[in-house]
Tab-separated table of C-alpha atoms (C1' of nucleotides) in Angstrom:
chain	number	residue	atom	x	y	z
A	1	MET	CA	-4.996	-10.135	27.604
A	2	GLU	CA	-1.750	-10.015	25.654
A	3	ARG	CA	-2.364	-9.891	21.900
A	4	PRO	CA	-1.001	-8.242	18.770
A	5	ASP	CA	-2.375	-4.885	17.677
A	6	LEU	CA	-5.757	-4.905	16.004
A	7	GLY	CA	-4.086	-3.261	13.020
A	8	LYS	CA	-1.639	-6.096	12.621
A	9	LEU	CA	-4.303	-8.771	12.967
A	10	THR	CA	-6.800	-7.176	10.622
A	11	ALA	CA	-4.175	-6.297	8.008
A	12	ALA	CA	-3.020	-9.918	7.993
A	13	LEU	CA	-6.574	-11.089	7.460
A	14	VAL	CA	-7.164	-8.625	4.640
A	15	ARG	CA	-4.005	-9.830	2.913
A	16	GLU	CA	-5.169	-13.429	3.231
A	17	VAL	CA	-8.645	-12.676	1.918
A	18	ILE	CA	-7.209	-10.774	-1.048
A	19	ARG	CA	-4.834	-13.628	-1.748
A	20	ARG	CA	-7.746	-16.070	-1.872
A	21	GLU	CA	-9.986	-13.806	-3.907
A	22	ALA	CA	-7.362	-13.222	-6.588
A	23	PRO	CA	-7.850	-16.477	-8.527
A	24	ILE	CA	-11.635	-16.128	-8.405
A	25	LEU	CA	-11.585	-12.604	-9.770
A	26	GLU	CA	-8.994	-13.445	-12.379
A	27	ARG	CA	-11.138	-16.320	-13.608
A	28	ALA	CA	-13.998	-13.844	-14.014
A	29	GLY	CA	-11.753	-11.329	-15.778
A	30	LEU	CA	-12.292	-8.768	-13.040
A	31	GLU	CA	-9.930	-6.575	-11.123
A	32	MET	CA	-10.442	-6.028	-7.418
A	33	TRP	CA	-11.924	-2.588	-7.987
A	34	ASP	CA	-14.257	-3.934	-10.679
A	35	TYR	CA	-15.729	-6.337	-8.176
A	36	VAL	CA	-16.095	-3.667	-5.508
A	37	ILE	CA	-17.895	-1.440	-7.987
A	38	LEU	CA	-20.216	-4.235	-9.109
A	39	VAL	CA	-21.060	-4.973	-5.490
A	40	ALA	CA	-21.826	-1.306	-4.874
A	41	LEU	CA	-24.084	-1.290	-7.931
A	42	SER	CA	-25.874	-4.428	-6.792
A	43	GLU	CA	-27.234	-2.424	-3.883
A	44	GLY	CA	-28.963	-0.108	-6.313
A	45	ASP	CA	-28.166	1.881	-9.442
A	46	ALA	CA	-25.973	4.907	-8.940
A	47	ALA	CA	-27.666	8.182	-9.844
A	48	THR	CA	-24.282	9.722	-10.624
A	49	GLN	CA	-20.738	8.471	-10.947
A	50	ARG	CA	-19.875	10.756	-8.071
A	51	ASP	CA	-22.279	8.786	-5.902
A	52	LEU	CA	-20.820	5.527	-7.134
A	53	ALA	CA	-17.318	6.711	-6.336
A	54	ALA	CA	-18.410	7.547	-2.800
A	55	ALA	CA	-20.315	4.281	-2.394
A	56	SER	CA	-17.450	2.132	-3.617
A	57	GLY	CA	-14.627	4.091	-2.033
A	58	ARG	CA	-12.964	4.500	-5.433
A	59	ASP	CA	-11.466	7.852	-6.371
A	60	LYS	CA	-13.774	9.556	-8.858
A	61	THR	CA	-11.111	9.970	-11.520
A	62	ARG	CA	-9.928	6.377	-11.174
A	63	LEU	CA	-13.485	5.113	-11.330
A	64	ILE	CA	-13.783	6.220	-14.955
A	65	GLY	CA	-11.313	3.678	-16.281
A	66	ASN	CA	-13.050	0.843	-14.457
A	67	LEU	CA	-16.426	1.884	-15.825
A	68	ASP	CA	-14.956	2.120	-19.325
A	69	ARG	CA	-13.810	-1.484	-19.074
A	70	LEU	CA	-16.986	-2.734	-17.414
A	71	GLU	CA	-19.098	-0.968	-20.024
A	72	ALA	CA	-16.977	-2.302	-22.880
A	73	THR	CA	-17.397	-5.853	-21.603
A	74	GLY	CA	-21.097	-5.283	-21.145
A	75	LEU	CA	-21.301	-5.651	-17.370
A	76	VAL	CA	-22.591	-2.166	-16.627
A	77	ALA	CA	-24.456	0.505	-18.554
A	78	ARG	CA	-23.960	4.249	-18.455
A	79	ALA	CA	-27.118	6.133	-19.405
A	80	PRO	CA	-27.539	9.892	-19.366
A	81	ASP	CA	-30.114	10.933	-16.813
A	82	PRO	CA	-33.083	12.431	-18.703
A	83	ALA	CA	-33.831	14.724	-15.785
A	84	ASP	CA	-30.277	16.093	-15.700
A	85	ARG	CA	-28.238	15.156	-18.694
A	86	ARG	CA	-24.955	16.027	-16.988
A	87	ASN	CA	-25.397	12.956	-14.838
A	88	LYS	CA	-24.875	9.417	-15.996
A	89	VAL	CA	-26.877	6.735	-14.293
A	90	VAL	CA	-24.774	3.609	-13.858
A	91	SER	CA	-26.554	0.278	-13.625
A	92	LEU	CA	-25.777	-3.414	-13.792
A	93	THR	CA	-26.690	-5.179	-17.023
A	94	PRO	CA	-28.209	-8.675	-16.826
A	95	THR	CA	-24.769	-9.984	-17.799
A	96	GLY	CA	-23.155	-7.944	-15.044
A	97	ARG	CA	-25.678	-9.271	-12.570
A	98	ARG	CA	-24.916	-12.803	-13.657
A	99	VAL	CA	-21.122	-12.401	-13.489
A	100	LEU	CA	-21.414	-10.764	-10.093
A	101	ALA	CA	-23.683	-13.512	-8.760
A	102	ARG	CA	-21.193	-16.153	-9.789
A	103	CYS	CA	-18.252	-14.310	-8.280
A	104	ARG	CA	-20.154	-13.754	-5.086
A	105	LYS	CA	-20.977	-17.425	-4.864
A	106	ASP	CA	-17.339	-18.435	-5.366
A	107	ILE	CA	-16.152	-15.876	-2.875
A	108	ARG	CA	-18.702	-17.038	-0.331
A	109	ALA	CA	-17.484	-20.592	-0.803
A	110	MET	CA	-13.906	-19.404	-0.322
A	111	GLU	CA	-14.947	-17.642	2.873
A	112	ASP	CA	-16.697	-20.726	4.174
A	113	ASP	CA	-13.501	-22.640	3.585
A	114	LEU	CA	-11.496	-19.946	5.345
A	115	LEU	CA	-13.884	-20.085	8.295
A	116	ALA	CA	-13.849	-23.880	8.462
A	117	GLY	CA	-13.225	-25.091	11.977
A	118	ILE	CA	-14.574	-21.957	13.608
A	119	THR	CA	-17.566	-22.732	15.756
A	120	PRO	CA	-20.883	-21.269	14.571
A	121	ALA	CA	-21.090	-19.175	17.737
A	122	ASP	CA	-17.633	-17.713	17.133
A	123	ARG	CA	-18.406	-17.066	13.480
A	124	GLU	CA	-21.525	-15.162	14.370
A	125	ALA	CA	-19.774	-13.132	17.035
A	126	PHE	CA	-16.916	-12.421	14.644
A	127	VAL	CA	-19.122	-11.160	11.829
A	128	ARG	CA	-21.303	-9.252	14.275
A	129	VAL	CA	-18.330	-7.381	15.709
A	130	LEU	CA	-16.837	-6.845	12.252
A	131	ILE	CA	-20.009	-5.178	11.010
A	132	LEU	CA	-20.213	-3.034	14.113
A	133	LEU	CA	-16.601	-1.844	14.029
A	134	GLY	CA	-16.438	-1.096	10.330
A	135	ASP	CA	-19.277	1.385	10.671
A	136	ARG	CA	-17.717	3.036	13.696
A	137	ALA	CA	-16.374	6.017	11.793
A	138	ASP	CA	-16.848	8.682	14.426
B	1	MET	CA	-27.015	-15.386	6.911
B	2	GLU	CA	-26.918	-12.417	4.560
B	3	ARG	CA	-23.873	-10.248	5.125
B	4	PRO	CA	-21.323	-8.225	3.161
B	5	ASP	CA	-18.172	-9.936	1.916
B	6	LEU	CA	-15.491	-10.585	4.460
B	7	GLY	CA	-13.158	-8.518	2.288
B	8	LYS	CA	-15.409	-5.511	2.462
B	9	LEU	CA	-15.911	-5.792	6.197
B	10	THR	CA	-12.264	-6.309	7.061
B	11	ALA	CA	-11.042	-3.619	4.673
B	12	ALA	CA	-13.432	-1.149	6.279
B	13	LEU	CA	-12.095	-2.045	9.704
B	14	VAL	CA	-8.487	-1.688	8.592
B	15	ARG	CA	-9.238	1.765	7.205
B	16	GLU	CA	-10.868	2.772	10.461
B	17	VAL	CA	-7.979	1.473	12.566
B	18	ILE	CA	-5.450	3.264	10.363
B	19	ARG	CA	-7.469	6.447	10.600
B	20	ARG	CA	-7.410	6.259	14.386
B	21	GLU	CA	-3.750	5.339	14.594
B	22	ALA	CA	-2.639	8.224	12.405
B	23	PRO	CA	-2.739	10.982	15.047
B	24	ILE	CA	-0.999	8.752	17.604
B	25	LEU	CA	1.840	7.915	15.249
B	26	GLU	CA	2.143	11.481	14.046
B	27	ARG	CA	2.450	12.682	17.637
B	28	ALA	CA	5.312	10.209	18.089
B	29	GLY	CA	6.956	11.301	14.833
B	30	LEU	CA	6.566	7.824	13.354
B	31	GLU	CA	5.316	6.620	10.019
B	32	MET	CA	3.141	3.533	9.837
B	33	TRP	CA	6.038	1.374	8.655
B	34	ASP	CA	8.282	2.719	11.417
B	35	TYR	CA	5.806	1.469	13.976
B	36	VAL	CA	5.459	-1.918	12.309
B	37	ILE	CA	9.228	-2.277	12.295
B	38	LEU	CA	9.566	-1.265	15.939
B	39	VAL	CA	6.911	-3.814	16.871
B	40	ALA	CA	8.757	-6.514	14.951
B	41	LEU	CA	11.963	-5.579	16.770
B	42	SER	CA	10.223	-5.680	20.140
B	43	GLU	CA	9.794	-9.406	19.639
B	44	GLY	CA	13.558	-9.819	19.509
B	45	ASP	CA	16.530	-8.246	17.782
B	46	ALA	CA	16.865	-9.018	14.099
B	47	ALA	CA	19.999	-10.931	13.202
B	48	THR	CA	19.911	-9.476	9.703
B	49	GLN	CA	17.945	-6.793	7.927
B	50	ARG	CA	16.708	-9.491	5.624
B	51	ASP	CA	15.100	-11.201	8.604
B	52	LEU	CA	13.623	-7.929	9.770
B	53	ALA	CA	12.150	-7.287	6.329
B	54	ALA	CA	10.521	-10.716	6.383
B	55	ALA	CA	9.284	-10.301	9.958
B	56	SER	CA	7.780	-6.884	9.322
B	57	GLY	CA	6.496	-7.516	5.817
B	58	ARG	CA	8.457	-4.556	4.481
B	59	ASP	CA	10.317	-4.863	1.193
B	60	LYS	CA	13.999	-5.273	1.945
B	61	THR	CA	15.059	-2.303	-0.172
B	62	ARG	CA	12.355	-0.037	1.279
B	63	LEU	CA	13.289	-1.060	4.796
B	64	ILE	CA	16.616	0.718	4.488
B	65	GLY	CA	15.129	4.199	4.436
B	66	ASN	CA	13.047	3.488	7.539
B	67	LEU	CA	16.054	2.153	9.401
B	68	ASP	CA	18.081	5.200	8.346
B	69	ARG	CA	15.496	7.468	9.905
B	70	LEU	CA	14.987	5.336	13.005
B	71	GLU	CA	18.725	5.135	13.517
B	72	ALA	CA	19.172	8.881	12.991
B	73	THR	CA	16.523	9.606	15.626
B	74	GLY	CA	18.102	7.088	17.984
B	75	LEU	CA	15.250	4.581	18.150
B	76	VAL	CA	17.149	1.623	16.716
B	77	ALA	CA	20.793	0.627	16.426
B	78	ARG	CA	22.515	-1.108	13.530
B	79	ALA	CA	25.584	-3.024	14.658
B	80	PRO	CA	27.800	-5.164	12.436
B	81	ASP	CA	27.653	-8.783	13.508
B	82	PRO	CA	31.135	-9.749	14.755
B	83	ALA	CA	30.565	-13.324	13.627
B	84	ASP	CA	29.643	-12.275	10.079
B	85	ARG	CA	30.438	-8.701	9.280
B	86	ARG	CA	28.170	-8.666	6.252
B	87	ASN	CA	25.197	-8.784	8.597
B	88	LYS	CA	23.917	-5.887	10.616
B	89	VAL	CA	22.113	-6.725	13.824
B	90	VAL	CA	19.204	-4.358	14.316
B	91	SER	CA	18.014	-3.713	17.858
B	92	LEU	CA	15.808	-1.329	19.774
B	93	THR	CA	17.611	1.323	21.804
B	94	PRO	CA	16.268	2.191	25.258
B	95	THR	CA	14.771	5.297	23.663
B	96	GLY	CA	13.191	3.180	20.953
B	97	ARG	CA	11.768	0.871	23.554
B	98	ARG	CA	10.326	3.829	25.432
B	99	VAL	CA	8.775	5.451	22.356
B	100	LEU	CA	7.302	2.130	21.282
B	101	ALA	CA	5.868	1.436	24.739
B	102	ARG	CA	4.137	4.786	24.740
B	103	CYS	CA	2.744	4.314	21.237
B	104	ARG	CA	1.551	0.866	22.114
B	105	LYS	CA	-0.210	2.162	25.192
B	106	ASP	CA	-1.964	4.901	23.215
B	107	ILE	CA	-2.926	2.487	20.480
B	108	ARG	CA	-4.275	0.015	23.005
B	109	ALA	CA	-6.343	2.800	24.545
B	110	MET	CA	-7.622	3.705	21.080
B	111	GLU	CA	-8.557	0.078	20.505
B	112	ASP	CA	-10.366	-0.142	23.817
B	113	ASP	CA	-12.347	2.908	22.797
B	114	LEU	CA	-13.088	1.363	19.423
B	115	LEU	CA	-14.251	-1.831	21.119
B	116	ALA	CA	-16.386	0.026	23.655
B	117	GLY	CA	-19.848	-1.448	23.866
B	118	ILE	CA	-18.780	-4.868	22.642
B	119	THR	CA	-19.433	-7.505	25.274
B	120	PRO	CA	-16.321	-9.169	26.751
B	121	ALA	CA	-17.434	-12.510	25.301
B	122	ASP	CA	-17.769	-11.045	21.816
B	123	ARG	CA	-14.434	-9.278	22.127
B	124	GLU	CA	-12.702	-12.487	23.040
B	125	ALA	CA	-14.344	-14.424	20.248
B	126	PHE	CA	-13.508	-11.660	17.802
B	127	VAL	CA	-9.821	-11.544	18.691
B	128	ARG	CA	-9.624	-15.320	18.849
B	129	VAL	CA	-11.017	-15.706	15.341
B	130	LEU	CA	-8.872	-12.837	14.070
B	131	ILE	CA	-5.697	-14.509	15.302
B	132	LEU	CA	-6.745	-17.824	13.807
B	133	LEU	CA	-7.665	-16.501	10.382
B	134	GLY	CA	-4.631	-14.284	9.938
B	135	ASP	CA	-2.349	-17.270	10.291
B	136	ARG	CA	-4.410	-19.364	7.884
B	137	ALA	CA	-2.016	-18.951	4.946
B	138	ASP	CA	-2.413	-22.320	3.364
C	1	DG	C1'	43.744	-18.587	-2.982
C	2	DT	C1'	40.265	-18.312	-5.912
C	3	DA	C1'	35.273	-18.834	-7.413
C	4	DG	C1'	30.821	-18.342	-5.879
C	5	DA	C1'	27.307	-16.990	-2.646
C	6	DT	C1'	25.323	-13.540	0.632
C	7	DC	C1'	24.433	-8.937	2.904
C	8	DG	C1'	23.499	-4.102	2.817
C	9	DT	C1'	22.872	-0.485	-0.292
C	10	DA	C1'	21.660	2.409	-4.379
C	11	DC	C1'	19.143	3.051	-8.562
C	12	DG	C1'	15.760	2.643	-12.182
C	13	DC	C1'	11.521	0.580	-13.895
C	14	DG	C1'	6.565	0.010	-14.217
C	15	DT	C1'	2.320	0.409	-11.571
C	16	DA	C1'	-1.272	2.410	-8.695
C	17	DC	C1'	-2.788	5.954	-5.963
C	18	DG	C1'	-5.072	10.826	-4.746
C	19	DT	C1'	-5.071	15.593	-6.018
C	20	DA	C1'	-5.412	19.549	-8.833
C	21	DG	C1'	-6.480	22.081	-12.910
C	22	DA	C1'	-8.601	22.529	-17.552
C	23	DT	C1'	-12.367	21.326	-20.794
C	24	DT	C1'	-16.946	20.462	-22.434
C	25	DA	C1'	-21.815	19.868	-21.838
C	26	DT	C1'	-25.494	21.015	-19.123
C	27	DT	C1'	-28.418	23.010	-15.546
C	28	DT	C1'	-29.803	26.703	-12.338
C	29	DG	C1'	-30.273	31.447	-10.341
C	30	DC	C1'	-31.253	35.868	-11.364
D	1	DG	C1'	-30.499	35.697	-21.731
D	2	DC	C1'	-26.414	35.191	-19.123
D	3	DA	C1'	-23.299	34.213	-15.220
D	4	DA	C1'	-22.211	30.747	-11.919
D	5	DA	C1'	-22.206	26.070	-10.626
D	6	DT	C1'	-21.976	21.071	-11.492
D	7	DA	C1'	-20.955	16.314	-13.849
D	8	DA	C1'	-17.911	13.610	-16.498
D	9	DT	C1'	-13.566	13.484	-18.538
D	10	DC	C1'	-8.560	14.174	-19.457
D	11	DT	C1'	-3.989	15.345	-18.261
D	12	DA	C1'	-0.093	16.137	-15.350
D	13	DC	C1'	2.082	15.853	-10.921
D	14	DG	C1'	4.083	13.936	-6.792
D	15	DT	C1'	4.181	9.831	-3.875
D	16	DA	C1'	4.650	5.044	-2.505
D	17	DC	C1'	5.009	0.487	-3.723
D	18	DG	C1'	7.451	-4.120	-5.197
D	19	DC	C1'	10.806	-5.929	-8.235
D	20	DG	C1'	15.010	-6.435	-10.595
D	21	DT	C1'	19.807	-5.201	-11.149
D	22	DA	C1'	24.357	-3.819	-9.912
D	23	DC	C1'	28.175	-3.091	-6.742
D	24	DG	C1'	31.373	-3.391	-2.879
D	25	DA	C1'	32.400	-5.863	1.273
D	26	DT	C1'	32.602	-10.207	3.246
D	27	DC	C1'	32.227	-15.094	4.077
D	28	DT	C1'	32.426	-20.142	2.451
D	29	DA	C1'	33.785	-24.177	-0.356
D	30	DC	C1'	37.044	-26.417	-2.582
DNA sequence: GTAGATCGTACGCGTACGTAGATTATTTGC
DNA sequence: GCAAATAATCTACGTACGCGTACGATCTAC
């Protein structure tokens, strides 16, 4: 089977997805990293910013600026952990949850459009393999 | 179907592929961009460096440094076009072709390892969809 | 032939990145 | 109590990126 490198193919797809996400995120006033962080938070509050950095893939020093903005616009809350006041527990506010839900919906619609014309069987196989390979960090 | 964003999934896969390509490229003394450029050249000589920049996705001013290195190590050749001496025709040398072939083989082996355990049908669907979506720049 | 466009090249700008201290507040081990 | 460790933060550094500009060599149009 002659085909381009996986790296080339996947990088092209990432570029295309980013290109299509850009207008959605801009409309919501979010940067790419903001969205990634909100998504990470939607899977549960972060006990520490260190944890959030690890969960989102964002460098811990760079994360601070994003949280400053997200906190200032009321999308997330930073609360000192009563049990260990060095830690700050980061959580989504109701507003943050609402903004994220809307973004997610728009992005899902964009993805459906991107996947238009792909048979359901191929879509399922594609996503299945994607999930498998992304976790294959061994 | 509940699943992570396509962006998250594909970005994770790209990171994993890059991580696995790194030792192969380092062994060959190539940077990531060097490899991308060699691959672009393997699909035909570039009539101009401008064309090569477009074909490889590299910024035209950044391309120069890569070509300097690749030329110095004898992997590519820059020859003034007799028909228009402003242009420089960039081509793979036999050495370049050999180094690229070896890299490609190692990378293909890495990919086979990454894809181990995926059924042939799923692999084919995966690559098929990947090729389709990457070109979907509309 | 002369004006204007094009190619390769060099350089500087602003941006984003990860890393490495240093600092302050806080907790933990002894 | 006090020393060592840890979390969040700030700052500075070096690197890579795309973009814009400028310049010399060269080609094209008129």
